[in-house]
Amino acid sequence: MKKIIFKILCLTLVAANIMAFSSVSAIASDTPTTNQGFIPSDDSTWGDLYRYFDPEGFSALPPEVKQVYNSTLLNNDTASPTHATSTPDQVSASTTITFLPKEEAATQNSGSDLEIVSASTTITFLPKEEVEAQSRGSDLELANFTLNLAPGTNSISYTGFIASTIPCPKLGIAVTLYNEDGIYVDFNSESEKDSIFCSIAGTFDDLESKTTYTAHGLALVTPPPGYIAPPGYLFLECTTK
């Protein structure tokens, strides 16, 4: 029953996030884009990226959260563009949903349609004793991480959320964008304490027109005592108008 309720909740939240795109285009990212962008090396971490775009925000993080960001590599081999993964055996392909104005839908004319690219992945909470014994129990808690993108003229809007089946001490989302040269051009993050839900929304502005960018999403879950949870990763490609 818990899993059924969780799936219904996730579907409801996805619909709410998609509807939010009608107003998200007017929301700018909390952190301005720098002129040069962040050029990563093979051992660059999310902590390096965070400090580059938002040094004050990173300094304000709790030490244990800083440690997670500093130990999580940007170059993650278990995920690839247009696919999502939190662990190697949990992969879900992205989908594209097209919304048509009513008058165009009637004539099947998609000249001004809005394309939304979406992907999601499941993060499994493993009891520590089962991890140590290298076994899996049947009663595992879950969190769903979803990221949606909508292309605009020289911009890409985004919404995302984490929804957990149980309250967690901390939920965090970071979303960044890199260009075809692998240079990160913008970054944003959100977090919630003692919650089952965390969301993020904004717009990457001042992009090149008709250019493909890759959004890179990171979900960090601090589960209740007795559990551990791996980071969740999402990569999505999107082409500006």
PDB file of C-alpha atoms in Angstrom:
ATOM      1  CA  MET A   1       0.000   0.000   0.000  1.00  0.00           C
ATOM      2  CA  LYS A   2       2.884   2.384   0.864  1.00  0.00           C
ATOM      3  CA  LYS A   3       4.417   1.943  -2.608  1.00  0.00           C
ATOM      4  CA  ILE A   4       1.066   2.569  -4.327  1.00  0.00           C
ATOM      5  CA  ILE A   5       0.515   5.771  -2.346  1.00  0.00           C
ATOM      6  CA  PHE A   6       4.096   6.837  -3.106  1.00  0.00           C
ATOM      7  CA  LYS A   7       3.602   6.316  -6.849  1.00  0.00           C
ATOM      8  CA  ILE A   8       0.375   8.327  -6.788  1.00  0.00           C
ATOM      9  CA  LEU A   9       2.152  11.123  -4.927  1.00  0.00           C
ATOM     10  CA  CYS A  10       5.003  11.169  -7.441  1.00  0.00           C
ATOM     11  CA  LEU A  11       2.630  11.296 -10.416  1.00  0.00           C
ATOM     12  CA  THR A  12       0.741  14.174  -8.812  1.00  0.00           C
ATOM     13  CA  LEU A  13       3.958  16.061  -8.145  1.00  0.00           C
ATOM     14  CA  VAL A  14       5.190  15.530 -11.721  1.00  0.00           C
ATOM     15  CA  ALA A  15       1.952  17.017 -13.044  1.00  0.00           C
ATOM     16  CA  ALA A  16       2.290  19.985 -10.697  1.00  0.00           C
ATOM     17  CA  ASN A  17       5.892  20.576 -11.771  1.00  0.00           C
ATOM     18  CA  ILE A  18       4.977  20.454 -15.451  1.00  0.00           C
ATOM     19  CA  MET A  19       2.171  22.951 -14.953  1.00  0.00           C
ATOM     20  CA  ALA A  20       4.621  25.228 -13.159  1.00  0.00           C
ATOM     21  CA  PHE A  21       6.486  25.815 -16.430  1.00  0.00           C
ATOM     22  CA  SER A  22       3.825  28.304 -17.475  1.00  0.00           C
ATOM     23  CA  SER A  23       5.203  30.696 -14.857  1.00  0.00           C
ATOM     24  CA  VAL A  24       8.761  29.454 -14.351  1.00  0.00           C
ATOM     25  CA  SER A  25      10.043  31.238 -17.479  1.00  0.00           C
ATOM     26  CA  ALA A  26       9.809  34.496 -15.567  1.00  0.00           C
ATOM     27  CA  ILE A  27      11.934  33.239 -12.680  1.00  0.00           C
ATOM     28  CA  ALA A  28      15.681  33.757 -12.979  1.00  0.00           C
ATOM     29  CA  SER A  29      18.283  31.577 -11.316  1.00  0.00           C
ATOM     30  CA  ASP A  30      19.224  32.792  -7.827  1.00  0.00           C
ATOM     31  CA  THR A  31      22.879  32.854  -8.833  1.00  0.00           C
ATOM     32  CA  PRO A  32      24.087  34.974 -11.767  1.00  0.00           C
ATOM     33  CA  THR A  33      26.077  33.324 -14.514  1.00  0.00           C
ATOM     34  CA  THR A  34      29.756  34.225 -14.583  1.00  0.00           C
ATOM     35  CA  ASN A  35      31.401  35.347 -17.804  1.00  0.00           C
ATOM     36  CA  GLN A  36      33.933  32.549 -18.069  1.00  0.00           C
ATOM     37  CA  GLY A  37      32.056  29.581 -16.712  1.00  0.00           C
ATOM     38  CA  PHE A  38      33.481  26.692 -14.714  1.00  0.00           C
ATOM     39  CA  ILE A  39      35.956  24.512 -16.635  1.00  0.00           C
ATOM     40  CA  PRO A  40      36.176  21.164 -14.818  1.00  0.00           C
ATOM     41  CA  SER A  41      39.100  18.805 -14.534  1.00  0.00           C
ATOM     42  CA  ASP A  42      38.853  15.027 -14.217  1.00  0.00           C
ATOM     43  CA  ASP A  43      38.790  15.233 -10.430  1.00  0.00           C
ATOM     44  CA  SER A  44      36.461  18.240 -10.082  1.00  0.00           C
ATOM     45  CA  THR A  45      33.682  17.798  -7.535  1.00  0.00           C
ATOM     46  CA  TRP A  46      30.261  19.312  -6.961  1.00  0.00           C
ATOM     47  CA  GLY A  47      31.913  21.190  -4.114  1.00  0.00           C
ATOM     48  CA  ASP A  48      34.298  22.886  -6.567  1.00  0.00           C
ATOM     49  CA  LEU A  49      31.337  23.828  -8.777  1.00  0.00           C
ATOM     50  CA  TYR A  50      29.275  25.094  -5.832  1.00  0.00           C
ATOM     51  CA  ARG A  51      32.132  27.279  -4.555  1.00  0.00           C
ATOM     52  CA  TYR A  52      32.703  28.734  -8.024  1.00  0.00           C
ATOM     53  CA  PHE A  53      29.137  29.924  -8.549  1.00  0.00           C
ATOM     54  CA  ASP A  54      28.009  30.491  -4.955  1.00  0.00           C
ATOM     55  CA  PRO A  55      30.917  30.729  -2.474  1.00  0.00           C
ATOM     56  CA  GLU A  56      28.787  32.329   0.249  1.00  0.00           C
ATOM     57  CA  GLY A  57      26.112  29.674  -0.090  1.00  0.00           C
ATOM     58  CA  PHE A  58      28.696  26.906   0.127  1.00  0.00           C
ATOM     59  CA  SER A  59      30.302  28.473   3.226  1.00  0.00           C
ATOM     60  CA  ALA A  60      26.892  28.452   4.935  1.00  0.00           C
ATOM     61  CA  LEU A  61      26.418  24.694   4.476  1.00  0.00           C
ATOM     62  CA  PRO A  62      26.831  22.340   7.452  1.00  0.00           C
ATOM     63  CA  PRO A  63      30.232  20.582   7.525  1.00  0.00           C
ATOM     64  CA  GLU A  64      28.733  17.170   6.758  1.00  0.00           C
ATOM     65  CA  VAL A  65      26.946  18.539   3.666  1.00  0.00           C
ATOM     66  CA  LYS A  66      30.129  20.248   2.463  1.00  0.00           C
ATOM     67  CA  GLN A  67      31.912  16.915   2.806  1.00  0.00           C
ATOM     68  CA  VAL A  68      29.344  15.195   0.579  1.00  0.00           C
ATOM     69  CA  TYR A  69      29.609  17.873  -2.111  1.00  0.00           C
ATOM     70  CA  ASN A  70      33.430  17.779  -1.907  1.00  0.00           C
ATOM     71  CA  SER A  71      33.490  14.003  -2.297  1.00  0.00           C
ATOM     72  CA  THR A  72      30.982  13.755  -5.176  1.00  0.00           C
ATOM     73  CA  LEU A  73      32.662  13.896  -8.578  1.00  0.00           C
ATOM     74  CA  LEU A  74      31.149  15.912 -11.412  1.00  0.00           C
ATOM     75  CA  ASN A  75      32.392  13.315 -13.871  1.00  0.00           C
ATOM     76  CA  ASN A  76      30.073  10.450 -12.932  1.00  0.00           C
ATOM     77  CA  ASP A  77      30.502   7.355 -15.096  1.00  0.00           C
ATOM     78  CA  THR A  78      27.185   5.749 -14.102  1.00  0.00           C
ATOM     79  CA  ALA A  79      25.025   8.323 -15.918  1.00  0.00           C
ATOM     80  CA  SER A  80      24.866   9.687 -19.463  1.00  0.00           C
ATOM     81  CA  PRO A  81      22.928  12.473 -21.234  1.00  0.00           C
ATOM     82  CA  THR A  82      19.192  11.839 -21.727  1.00  0.00           C
ATOM     83  CA  HIS A  83      19.313   9.070 -19.118  1.00  0.00           C
ATOM     84  CA  ALA A  84      19.001   9.006 -15.351  1.00  0.00           C
ATOM     85  CA  THR A  85      20.609   6.886 -12.692  1.00  0.00           C
ATOM     86  CA  SER A  86      21.202   6.742  -8.968  1.00  0.00           C
ATOM     87  CA  THR A  87      22.868   3.331  -8.992  1.00  0.00           C
ATOM     88  CA  PRO A  88      24.110   1.304 -11.988  1.00  0.00           C
ATOM     89  CA  ASP A  89      21.092  -1.020 -11.894  1.00  0.00           C
ATOM     90  CA  GLN A  90      18.475   1.743 -11.776  1.00  0.00           C
ATOM     91  CA  VAL A  91      18.195   3.528 -15.132  1.00  0.00           C
ATOM     92  CA  SER A  92      15.173   5.237 -16.656  1.00  0.00           C
ATOM     93  CA  ALA A  93      15.075   6.957 -20.045  1.00  0.00           C
ATOM     94  CA  SER A  94      13.922  10.525 -20.412  1.00  0.00           C
ATOM     95  CA  THR A  95      10.674  11.473 -22.078  1.00  0.00           C
ATOM     96  CA  THR A  96       9.496  14.468 -24.075  1.00  0.00           C
ATOM     97  CA  ILE A  97       5.978  15.833 -23.553  1.00  0.00           C
ATOM     98  CA  THR A  98       4.527  18.335 -26.020  1.00  0.00           C
ATOM     99  CA  PHE A  99       1.802  20.791 -24.999  1.00  0.00           C
ATOM    100  CA  LEU A 100      -0.306  22.352 -27.784  1.00  0.00           C
ATOM    101  CA  PRO A 101      -2.550  25.413 -27.524  1.00  0.00           C
ATOM    102  CA  LYS A 102      -6.171  24.293 -27.938  1.00  0.00           C
ATOM    103  CA  GLU A 103      -6.620  26.013 -31.278  1.00  0.00           C
ATOM    104  CA  GLU A 104      -3.466  24.403 -32.652  1.00  0.00           C
ATOM    105  CA  ALA A 105      -4.338  20.998 -31.254  1.00  0.00           C
ATOM    106  CA  ALA A 106      -7.591  21.140 -33.177  1.00  0.00           C
ATOM    107  CA  THR A 107      -5.697  21.641 -36.438  1.00  0.00           C
ATOM    108  CA  GLN A 108      -2.727  19.491 -35.326  1.00  0.00           C
ATOM    109  CA  ASN A 109      -0.429  22.431 -35.965  1.00  0.00           C
ATOM    110  CA  SER A 110       2.549  22.322 -33.621  1.00  0.00           C
ATOM    111  CA  GLY A 111       4.281  25.468 -34.803  1.00  0.00           C
ATOM    112  CA  SER A 112       4.471  27.026 -31.320  1.00  0.00           C
ATOM    113  CA  ASP A 113       4.343  23.981 -29.075  1.00  0.00           C
ATOM    114  CA  LEU A 114       6.174  23.747 -25.764  1.00  0.00           C
ATOM    115  CA  GLU A 115       8.487  20.782 -25.376  1.00  0.00           C
ATOM    116  CA  ILE A 116       9.291  19.558 -21.901  1.00  0.00           C
ATOM    117  CA  VAL A 117      12.085  17.035 -21.395  1.00  0.00           C
ATOM    118  CA  SER A 118      11.745  15.024 -18.205  1.00  0.00           C
ATOM    119  CA  ALA A 119      13.618  12.253 -16.409  1.00  0.00           C
ATOM    120  CA  SER A 120      13.409  10.633 -13.008  1.00  0.00           C
ATOM    121  CA  THR A 121      15.233   8.095 -10.903  1.00  0.00           C
ATOM    122  CA  THR A 122      14.653   6.230  -7.655  1.00  0.00           C
ATOM    123  CA  ILE A 123      17.009   6.420  -4.688  1.00  0.00           C
ATOM    124  CA  THR A 124      16.850   3.414  -2.365  1.00  0.00           C
ATOM    125  CA  PHE A 125      17.518   3.768   1.361  1.00  0.00           C
ATOM    126  CA  LEU A 126      19.477   0.750   2.579  1.00  0.00           C
ATOM    127  CA  PRO A 127      19.646  -0.184   6.265  1.00  0.00           C
ATOM    128  CA  LYS A 128      23.293   0.067   7.375  1.00  0.00           C
ATOM    129  CA  GLU A 129      23.412  -3.460   8.755  1.00  0.00           C
ATOM    130  CA  GLU A 130      22.202  -4.858   5.421  1.00  0.00           C
ATOM    131  CA  VAL A 131      24.829  -2.898   3.512  1.00  0.00           C
ATOM    132  CA  GLU A 132      27.517  -4.260   5.784  1.00  0.00           C
ATOM    133  CA  ALA A 133      26.175  -7.779   5.227  1.00  0.00           C
ATOM    134  CA  GLN A 134      25.897  -7.098   1.462  1.00  0.00           C
ATOM    135  CA  SER A 135      22.258  -8.124   1.472  1.00  0.00           C
ATOM    136  CA  ARG A 136      18.979  -6.392   0.624  1.00  0.00           C
ATOM    137  CA  GLY A 137      15.816  -6.537   2.694  1.00  0.00           C
ATOM    138  CA  SER A 138      12.320  -6.469   1.279  1.00  0.00           C
ATOM    139  CA  ASP A 139      11.084  -3.431   3.237  1.00  0.00           C
ATOM    140  CA  LEU A 140      13.163  -0.573   1.771  1.00  0.00           C
ATOM    141  CA  GLU A 141      12.326   3.138   1.835  1.00  0.00           C
ATOM    142  CA  LEU A 142      12.528   5.161  -1.373  1.00  0.00           C
ATOM    143  CA  ALA A 143      12.914   8.680  -2.713  1.00  0.00           C
ATOM    144  CA  ASN A 144      12.032   9.822  -6.220  1.00  0.00           C
ATOM    145  CA  PHE A 145      14.165  12.463  -7.978  1.00  0.00           C
ATOM    146  CA  THR A 146      12.649  14.182 -11.036  1.00  0.00           C
ATOM    147  CA  LEU A 147      13.993  16.933 -13.290  1.00  0.00           C
ATOM    148  CA  ASN A 148      12.067  18.745 -16.056  1.00  0.00           C
ATOM    149  CA  LEU A 149      13.439  21.131 -18.708  1.00  0.00           C
ATOM    150  CA  ALA A 150      11.667  23.496 -21.108  1.00  0.00           C
ATOM    151  CA  PRO A 151      13.615  25.265 -23.892  1.00  0.00           C
ATOM    152  CA  GLY A 152      13.105  28.968 -24.528  1.00  0.00           C
ATOM    153  CA  THR A 153      14.684  31.684 -26.628  1.00  0.00           C
ATOM    154  CA  ASN A 154      18.278  31.841 -25.359  1.00  0.00           C
ATOM    155  CA  SER A 155      17.141  30.143 -22.151  1.00  0.00           C
ATOM    156  CA  ILE A 156      16.211  26.839 -20.529  1.00  0.00           C
ATOM    157  CA  SER A 157      13.693  26.686 -17.667  1.00  0.00           C
ATOM    158  CA  TYR A 158      13.831  23.898 -15.120  1.00  0.00           C
ATOM    159  CA  THR A 159      11.863  22.418 -12.261  1.00  0.00           C
ATOM    160  CA  GLY A 160      12.791  19.467 -10.119  1.00  0.00           C
ATOM    161  CA  PHE A 161      11.877  17.733  -6.883  1.00  0.00           C
ATOM    162  CA  ILE A 162      12.734  14.973  -4.439  1.00  0.00           C
ATOM    163  CA  ALA A 163       9.836  13.112  -2.809  1.00  0.00           C
ATOM    164  CA  SER A 164      10.588  10.622  -0.029  1.00  0.00           C
ATOM    165  CA  THR A 165       8.419   7.935   1.530  1.00  0.00           C
ATOM    166  CA  ILE A 166       9.671   8.891   5.010  1.00  0.00           C
ATOM    167  CA  PRO A 167      10.747  12.198   6.609  1.00  0.00           C
ATOM    168  CA  CYS A 168      14.463  12.876   6.189  1.00  0.00           C
ATOM    169  CA  PRO A 169      16.762  15.152   8.215  1.00  0.00           C
ATOM    170  CA  LYS A 170      17.844  16.873   4.993  1.00  0.00           C
ATOM    171  CA  LEU A 171      16.990  16.808   1.291  1.00  0.00           C
ATOM    172  CA  GLY A 172      19.051  18.748  -1.242  1.00  0.00           C
ATOM    173  CA  ILE A 173      18.953  19.400  -4.989  1.00  0.00           C
ATOM    174  CA  ALA A 174      21.631  21.002  -7.159  1.00  0.00           C
ATOM    175  CA  VAL A 175      21.103  21.722 -10.864  1.00  0.00           C
ATOM    176  CA  THR A 176      23.798  22.952 -13.224  1.00  0.00           C
ATOM    177  CA  LEU A 177      24.143  23.432 -16.980  1.00  0.00           C
ATOM    178  CA  TYR A 178      27.106  22.874 -19.275  1.00  0.00           C
ATOM    179  CA  ASN A 179      27.595  23.634 -22.948  1.00  0.00           C
ATOM    180  CA  GLU A 180      28.893  21.550 -25.837  1.00  0.00           C
ATOM    181  CA  ASP A 181      32.477  22.352 -24.811  1.00  0.00           C
ATOM    182  CA  GLY A 182      31.893  20.917 -21.339  1.00  0.00           C
ATOM    183  CA  ILE A 183      31.976  24.343 -19.655  1.00  0.00           C
ATOM    184  CA  TYR A 184      29.502  24.806 -16.806  1.00  0.00           C
ATOM    185  CA  VAL A 185      27.620  28.080 -17.312  1.00  0.00           C
ATOM    186  CA  ASP A 186      25.208  28.257 -14.367  1.00  0.00           C
ATOM    187  CA  PHE A 187      24.247  26.589 -11.095  1.00  0.00           C
ATOM    188  CA  ASN A 188      21.450  26.615  -8.514  1.00  0.00           C
ATOM    189  CA  SER A 189      20.610  24.648  -5.371  1.00  0.00           C
ATOM    190  CA  GLU A 190      17.847  24.206  -2.812  1.00  0.00           C
ATOM    191  CA  SER A 191      17.462  22.196   0.399  1.00  0.00           C
ATOM    192  CA  GLU A 192      14.895  21.332   3.037  1.00  0.00           C
ATOM    193  CA  LYS A 193      15.271  20.111   6.621  1.00  0.00           C
ATOM    194  CA  ASP A 194      13.087  17.464   8.295  1.00  0.00           C
ATOM    195  CA  SER A 195      10.940  16.996   5.223  1.00  0.00           C
ATOM    196  CA  ILE A 196       9.669  14.464   2.703  1.00  0.00           C
ATOM    197  CA  PHE A 197       9.791  16.949  -0.180  1.00  0.00           C
ATOM    198  CA  CYS A 198      12.257  19.394  -1.737  1.00  0.00           C
ATOM    199  CA  SER A 199      11.789  21.326  -4.978  1.00  0.00           C
ATOM    200  CA  ILE A 200      13.771  23.673  -7.201  1.00  0.00           C
ATOM    201  CA  ALA A 201      12.777  25.963 -10.085  1.00  0.00           C
ATOM    202  CA  GLY A 202      14.440  28.623 -12.181  1.00  0.00           C
ATOM    203  CA  THR A 203      15.743  29.622 -15.592  1.00  0.00           C
ATOM    204  CA  PHE A 204      19.200  29.443 -17.127  1.00  0.00           C
ATOM    205  CA  ASP A 205      19.400  32.695 -19.095  1.00  0.00           C
ATOM    206  CA  ASP A 206      21.813  34.360 -21.559  1.00  0.00           C
ATOM    207  CA  LEU A 207      22.413  31.126 -23.490  1.00  0.00           C
ATOM    208  CA  GLU A 208      23.287  30.731 -27.164  1.00  0.00           C
ATOM    209  CA  SER A 209      20.291  30.285 -29.457  1.00  0.00           C
ATOM    210  CA  LYS A 210      19.657  26.943 -31.161  1.00  0.00           C
ATOM    211  CA  THR A 211      22.383  25.329 -29.071  1.00  0.00           C
ATOM    212  CA  THR A 212      22.278  22.054 -27.164  1.00  0.00           C
ATOM    213  CA  TYR A 213      23.107  22.182 -23.460  1.00  0.00           C
ATOM    214  CA  THR A 214      23.163  19.442 -20.846  1.00  0.00           C
ATOM    215  CA  ALA A 215      21.507  19.902 -17.471  1.00  0.00           C
ATOM    216  CA  HIS A 216      23.150  17.931 -14.681  1.00  0.00           C
ATOM    217  CA  GLY A 217      21.051  17.286 -11.590  1.00  0.00           C
ATOM    218  CA  LEU A 218      22.203  16.009  -8.204  1.00  0.00           C
ATOM    219  CA  ALA A 219      19.950  14.815  -5.375  1.00  0.00           C
ATOM    220  CA  LEU A 220      21.432  14.435  -1.903  1.00  0.00           C
ATOM    221  CA  VAL A 221      19.352  12.659   0.723  1.00  0.00           C
ATOM    222  CA  THR A 222      20.281  12.473   4.395  1.00  0.00           C
ATOM    223  CA  PRO A 223      18.099   9.560   5.530  1.00  0.00           C
ATOM    224  CA  PRO A 224      17.000   8.846   9.106  1.00  0.00           C
ATOM    225  CA  PRO A 225      19.477   7.153  11.468  1.00  0.00           C
ATOM    226  CA  GLY A 226      20.111   3.556  10.548  1.00  0.00           C
ATOM    227  CA  TYR A 227      19.903   4.112   6.781  1.00  0.00           C
ATOM    228  CA  ILE A 228      22.288   5.186   4.063  1.00  0.00           C
ATOM    229  CA  ALA A 229      21.295   6.630   0.664  1.00  0.00           C
ATOM    230  CA  PRO A 230      23.460   7.135  -2.438  1.00  0.00           C
ATOM    231  CA  PRO A 231      23.328  10.402  -4.400  1.00  0.00           C
ATOM    232  CA  GLY A 232      20.867  10.563  -7.303  1.00  0.00           C
ATOM    233  CA  TYR A 233      22.051  11.794 -10.708  1.00  0.00           C
ATOM    234  CA  LEU A 234      20.122  13.044 -13.726  1.00  0.00           C
ATOM    235  CA  PHE A 235      21.503  14.216 -17.094  1.00  0.00           C
ATOM    236  CA  LEU A 236      19.186  15.845 -19.655  1.00  0.00           C
ATOM    237  CA  GLU A 237      19.967  17.431 -23.003  1.00  0.00           C
ATOM    238  CA  CYS A 238      17.944  20.425 -24.191  1.00  0.00           C
ATOM    239  CA  THR A 239      18.284  22.704 -27.238  1.00  0.00           C
ATOM    240  CA  THR A 240      17.468  26.405 -26.967  1.00  0.00           C
ATOM    241  CA  LYS A 241      15.251  28.176 -29.490  1.00  0.00           C
TER     242      LYS A 241
END
